[in-house]
Amino acid sequence: MNRQDVCDVYCYDEEKVRRIQRRLNEENMASIVPFFKALADENRAKLVYALCGEEELCVCDLANVIGATVATTSHHLRILYKQGIVKYRKEGKLAFYSLDDDHIRELLLVALAHQKEGDHRGE
């Protein structure tokens, strides 16, 4: 196998590796995996994007935005809620959802901007 995207010889910078490992040990990387998994579904990403442009939306509005049933939309919203991506409030018989904080909005908008830049190497 002749690949150009791997090293031809095995060597590494021990100091860099130790420095990075120390930084990794200070962070809980495993704790963010479920967060990104929640956003890895197209419908959930659409729900978050819809909430980026509105203060809040009720479940019925969100269901119509993604073309899904209220039950399916509620399921997606529960997953997002459990990961701290959205929050909700009840008003009578309606449930209104909004983004948990501006970090979520920034993260999604930066990801979309990156995607629009192109050159994603066809993978």
PDB file of C-alpha atoms in Angstrom:
ATOM      1  CA  MET A   1       0.000   0.000   0.000  1.00  0.00           C
ATOM      2  CA  ASN A   2       1.544   3.294  -1.099  1.00  0.00           C
ATOM      3  CA  ARG A   3      -0.012   6.163   0.840  1.00  0.00           C
ATOM      4  CA  GLN A   4       1.195   9.733   0.817  1.00  0.00           C
ATOM      5  CA  ASP A   5      -0.725  10.782   3.932  1.00  0.00           C
ATOM      6  CA  VAL A   6       1.352   8.787   6.437  1.00  0.00           C
ATOM      7  CA  CYS A   7       4.952   9.053   7.619  1.00  0.00           C
ATOM      8  CA  ASP A   8       7.505   6.974   5.781  1.00  0.00           C
ATOM      9  CA  VAL A   9       9.422   6.403   9.029  1.00  0.00           C
ATOM     10  CA  TYR A  10       8.242   6.105  12.627  1.00  0.00           C
ATOM     11  CA  CYS A  11       9.562   8.818  14.903  1.00  0.00           C
ATOM     12  CA  TYR A  12       7.989  11.276  17.321  1.00  0.00           C
ATOM     13  CA  ASP A  13       8.794  14.281  19.469  1.00  0.00           C
ATOM     14  CA  GLU A  14       8.712  12.974  23.044  1.00  0.00           C
ATOM     15  CA  GLU A  15       8.420  16.427  24.619  1.00  0.00           C
ATOM     16  CA  LYS A  16       5.462  17.428  22.435  1.00  0.00           C
ATOM     17  CA  VAL A  17       3.742  14.132  23.126  1.00  0.00           C
ATOM     18  CA  ARG A  18       4.213  14.499  26.909  1.00  0.00           C
ATOM     19  CA  ARG A  19       3.003  18.116  26.817  1.00  0.00           C
ATOM     20  CA  ILE A  20      -0.138  17.158  24.891  1.00  0.00           C
ATOM     21  CA  GLN A  21      -0.782  14.157  27.128  1.00  0.00           C
ATOM     22  CA  ARG A  22      -0.584  16.406  30.208  1.00  0.00           C
ATOM     23  CA  ARG A  23      -3.126  18.780  28.664  1.00  0.00           C
ATOM     24  CA  LEU A  24      -5.380  15.864  27.754  1.00  0.00           C
ATOM     25  CA  ASN A  25      -5.207  14.562  31.323  1.00  0.00           C
ATOM     26  CA  GLU A  26      -6.478  17.942  32.540  1.00  0.00           C
ATOM     27  CA  GLU A  27      -9.576  17.721  30.331  1.00  0.00           C
ATOM     28  CA  ASN A  28     -12.399  15.218  30.283  1.00  0.00           C
ATOM     29  CA  MET A  29     -12.588  14.562  26.555  1.00  0.00           C
ATOM     30  CA  ALA A  30     -14.957  11.628  27.021  1.00  0.00           C
ATOM     31  CA  SER A  31     -17.530  14.008  28.490  1.00  0.00           C
ATOM     32  CA  ILE A  32     -17.937  15.907  25.203  1.00  0.00           C
ATOM     33  CA  VAL A  33     -18.393  12.852  22.979  1.00  0.00           C
ATOM     34  CA  PRO A  34     -22.148  12.499  23.748  1.00  0.00           C
ATOM     35  CA  PHE A  35     -22.562  16.227  23.020  1.00  0.00           C
ATOM     36  CA  PHE A  36     -21.113  15.846  19.528  1.00  0.00           C
ATOM     37  CA  LYS A  37     -23.016  12.596  18.959  1.00  0.00           C
ATOM     38  CA  ALA A  38     -26.240  14.475  19.694  1.00  0.00           C
ATOM     39  CA  LEU A  39     -25.372  17.028  17.014  1.00  0.00           C
ATOM     40  CA  ALA A  40     -24.286  14.322  14.541  1.00  0.00           C
ATOM     41  CA  ASP A  41     -27.892  13.663  13.483  1.00  0.00           C
ATOM     42  CA  GLU A  42     -29.122  15.809  10.567  1.00  0.00           C
ATOM     43  CA  ASN A  43     -32.564  16.475  12.068  1.00  0.00           C
ATOM     44  CA  ARG A  44     -31.078  17.470  15.415  1.00  0.00           C
ATOM     45  CA  ALA A  45     -28.590  19.749  13.649  1.00  0.00           C
ATOM     46  CA  LYS A  46     -31.531  21.332  11.803  1.00  0.00           C
ATOM     47  CA  LEU A  47     -33.389  21.858  15.074  1.00  0.00           C
ATOM     48  CA  VAL A  48     -30.374  23.569  16.607  1.00  0.00           C
ATOM     49  CA  TYR A  49     -29.935  25.700  13.489  1.00  0.00           C
ATOM     50  CA  ALA A  50     -33.602  26.736  13.630  1.00  0.00           C
ATOM     51  CA  LEU A  51     -33.097  27.803  17.236  1.00  0.00           C
ATOM     52  CA  CYS A  52     -29.993  29.806  16.252  1.00  0.00           C
ATOM     53  CA  GLY A  53     -32.246  32.276  14.471  1.00  0.00           C
ATOM     54  CA  GLU A  54     -35.151  32.440  16.910  1.00  0.00           C
ATOM     55  CA  GLU A  55     -35.370  33.231  20.610  1.00  0.00           C
ATOM     56  CA  GLU A  56     -37.534  30.143  21.125  1.00  0.00           C
ATOM     57  CA  LEU A  57     -39.838  27.848  19.176  1.00  0.00           C
ATOM     58  CA  CYS A  58     -42.580  25.471  20.250  1.00  0.00           C
ATOM     59  CA  VAL A  59     -42.329  21.772  19.450  1.00  0.00           C
ATOM     60  CA  CYS A  60     -45.052  22.070  16.794  1.00  0.00           C
ATOM     61  CA  ASP A  61     -43.115  24.801  14.965  1.00  0.00           C
ATOM     62  CA  LEU A  62     -39.928  22.760  15.131  1.00  0.00           C
ATOM     63  CA  ALA A  63     -41.720  19.642  13.876  1.00  0.00           C
ATOM     64  CA  ASN A  64     -42.890  21.565  10.821  1.00  0.00           C
ATOM     65  CA  VAL A  65     -39.419  23.004  10.235  1.00  0.00           C
ATOM     66  CA  ILE A  66     -37.878  19.531   9.906  1.00  0.00           C
ATOM     67  CA  GLY A  67     -40.964  17.867   8.390  1.00  0.00           C
ATOM     68  CA  ALA A  68     -41.373  15.340  11.192  1.00  0.00           C
ATOM     69  CA  THR A  69     -44.091  14.375  13.619  1.00  0.00           C
ATOM     70  CA  VAL A  70     -44.355  16.065  16.988  1.00  0.00           C
ATOM     71  CA  ALA A  71     -43.430  12.741  18.625  1.00  0.00           C
ATOM     72  CA  THR A  72     -40.260  12.344  16.544  1.00  0.00           C
ATOM     73  CA  THR A  73     -39.313  15.978  17.084  1.00  0.00           C
ATOM     74  CA  SER A  74     -39.875  15.635  20.831  1.00  0.00           C
ATOM     75  CA  HIS A  75     -37.589  12.602  20.851  1.00  0.00           C
ATOM     76  CA  HIS A  76     -34.825  14.599  19.128  1.00  0.00           C
ATOM     77  CA  LEU A  77     -35.341  17.527  21.499  1.00  0.00           C
ATOM     78  CA  ARG A  78     -35.058  15.238  24.540  1.00  0.00           C
ATOM     79  CA  ILE A  79     -31.680  14.025  23.291  1.00  0.00           C
ATOM     80  CA  LEU A  80     -30.532  17.626  22.802  1.00  0.00           C
ATOM     81  CA  TYR A  81     -31.890  18.579  26.229  1.00  0.00           C
ATOM     82  CA  LYS A  82     -30.049  15.726  27.973  1.00  0.00           C
ATOM     83  CA  GLN A  83     -26.779  17.010  26.491  1.00  0.00           C
ATOM     84  CA  GLY A  84     -27.391  20.591  27.626  1.00  0.00           C
ATOM     85  CA  ILE A  85     -27.803  21.863  24.074  1.00  0.00           C
ATOM     86  CA  VAL A  86     -31.367  23.123  24.459  1.00  0.00           C
ATOM     87  CA  LYS A  87     -33.599  24.101  27.338  1.00  0.00           C
ATOM     88  CA  TYR A  88     -37.361  24.357  27.488  1.00  0.00           C
ATOM     89  CA  ARG A  89     -40.171  26.031  29.296  1.00  0.00           C
ATOM     90  CA  LYS A  90     -43.801  25.047  29.543  1.00  0.00           C
ATOM     91  CA  GLU A  91     -46.570  27.569  28.904  1.00  0.00           C
ATOM     92  CA  GLY A  92     -49.957  25.974  29.373  1.00  0.00           C
ATOM     93  CA  LYS A  93     -50.069  23.044  26.971  1.00  0.00           C
ATOM     94  CA  LEU A  94     -47.167  24.290  24.859  1.00  0.00           C
ATOM     95  CA  ALA A  95     -43.478  23.491  25.281  1.00  0.00           C
ATOM     96  CA  PHE A  96     -41.047  26.127  24.013  1.00  0.00           C
ATOM     97  CA  TYR A  97     -37.426  25.302  23.287  1.00  0.00           C
ATOM     98  CA  SER A  98     -34.405  27.573  23.051  1.00  0.00           C
ATOM     99  CA  LEU A  99     -30.642  27.125  22.910  1.00  0.00           C
ATOM    100  CA  ASP A 100     -29.068  26.562  26.302  1.00  0.00           C
ATOM    101  CA  ASP A 101     -26.470  29.295  25.691  1.00  0.00           C
ATOM    102  CA  ASP A 102     -24.633  31.224  22.991  1.00  0.00           C
ATOM    103  CA  HIS A 103     -21.774  28.702  22.857  1.00  0.00           C
ATOM    104  CA  ILE A 104     -24.119  26.316  21.055  1.00  0.00           C
ATOM    105  CA  ARG A 105     -25.047  28.964  18.480  1.00  0.00           C
ATOM    106  CA  GLU A 106     -21.393  29.885  17.943  1.00  0.00           C
ATOM    107  CA  LEU A 107     -20.342  26.250  17.562  1.00  0.00           C
ATOM    108  CA  LEU A 108     -22.972  25.478  14.927  1.00  0.00           C
ATOM    109  CA  LEU A 109     -22.417  28.701  12.979  1.00  0.00           C
ATOM    110  CA  VAL A 110     -18.636  28.184  12.947  1.00  0.00           C
ATOM    111  CA  ALA A 111     -19.136  24.608  11.698  1.00  0.00           C
ATOM    112  CA  LEU A 112     -21.402  25.856   8.898  1.00  0.00           C
ATOM    113  CA  ALA A 113     -18.929  28.597   7.950  1.00  0.00           C
ATOM    114  CA  HIS A 114     -16.136  26.021   7.825  1.00  0.00           C
ATOM    115  CA  GLN A 115     -18.238  23.758   5.604  1.00  0.00           C
ATOM    116  CA  LYS A 116     -18.972  26.622   3.193  1.00  0.00           C
ATOM    117  CA  GLU A 117     -15.245  27.330   2.811  1.00  0.00           C
ATOM    118  CA  GLY A 118     -14.955  24.139   0.784  1.00  0.00           C
ATOM    119  CA  ASP A 119     -11.858  21.983   0.249  1.00  0.00           C
ATOM    120  CA  HIS A 120     -12.984  19.124   2.452  1.00  0.00           C
ATOM    121  CA  ARG A 121     -10.720  16.700   0.643  1.00  0.00           C
ATOM    122  CA  GLY A 122     -13.536  14.500  -0.631  1.00  0.00           C
ATOM    123  CA  GLU A 123     -13.709  12.303   2.450  1.00  0.00           C
TER     124      GLU A 123
END
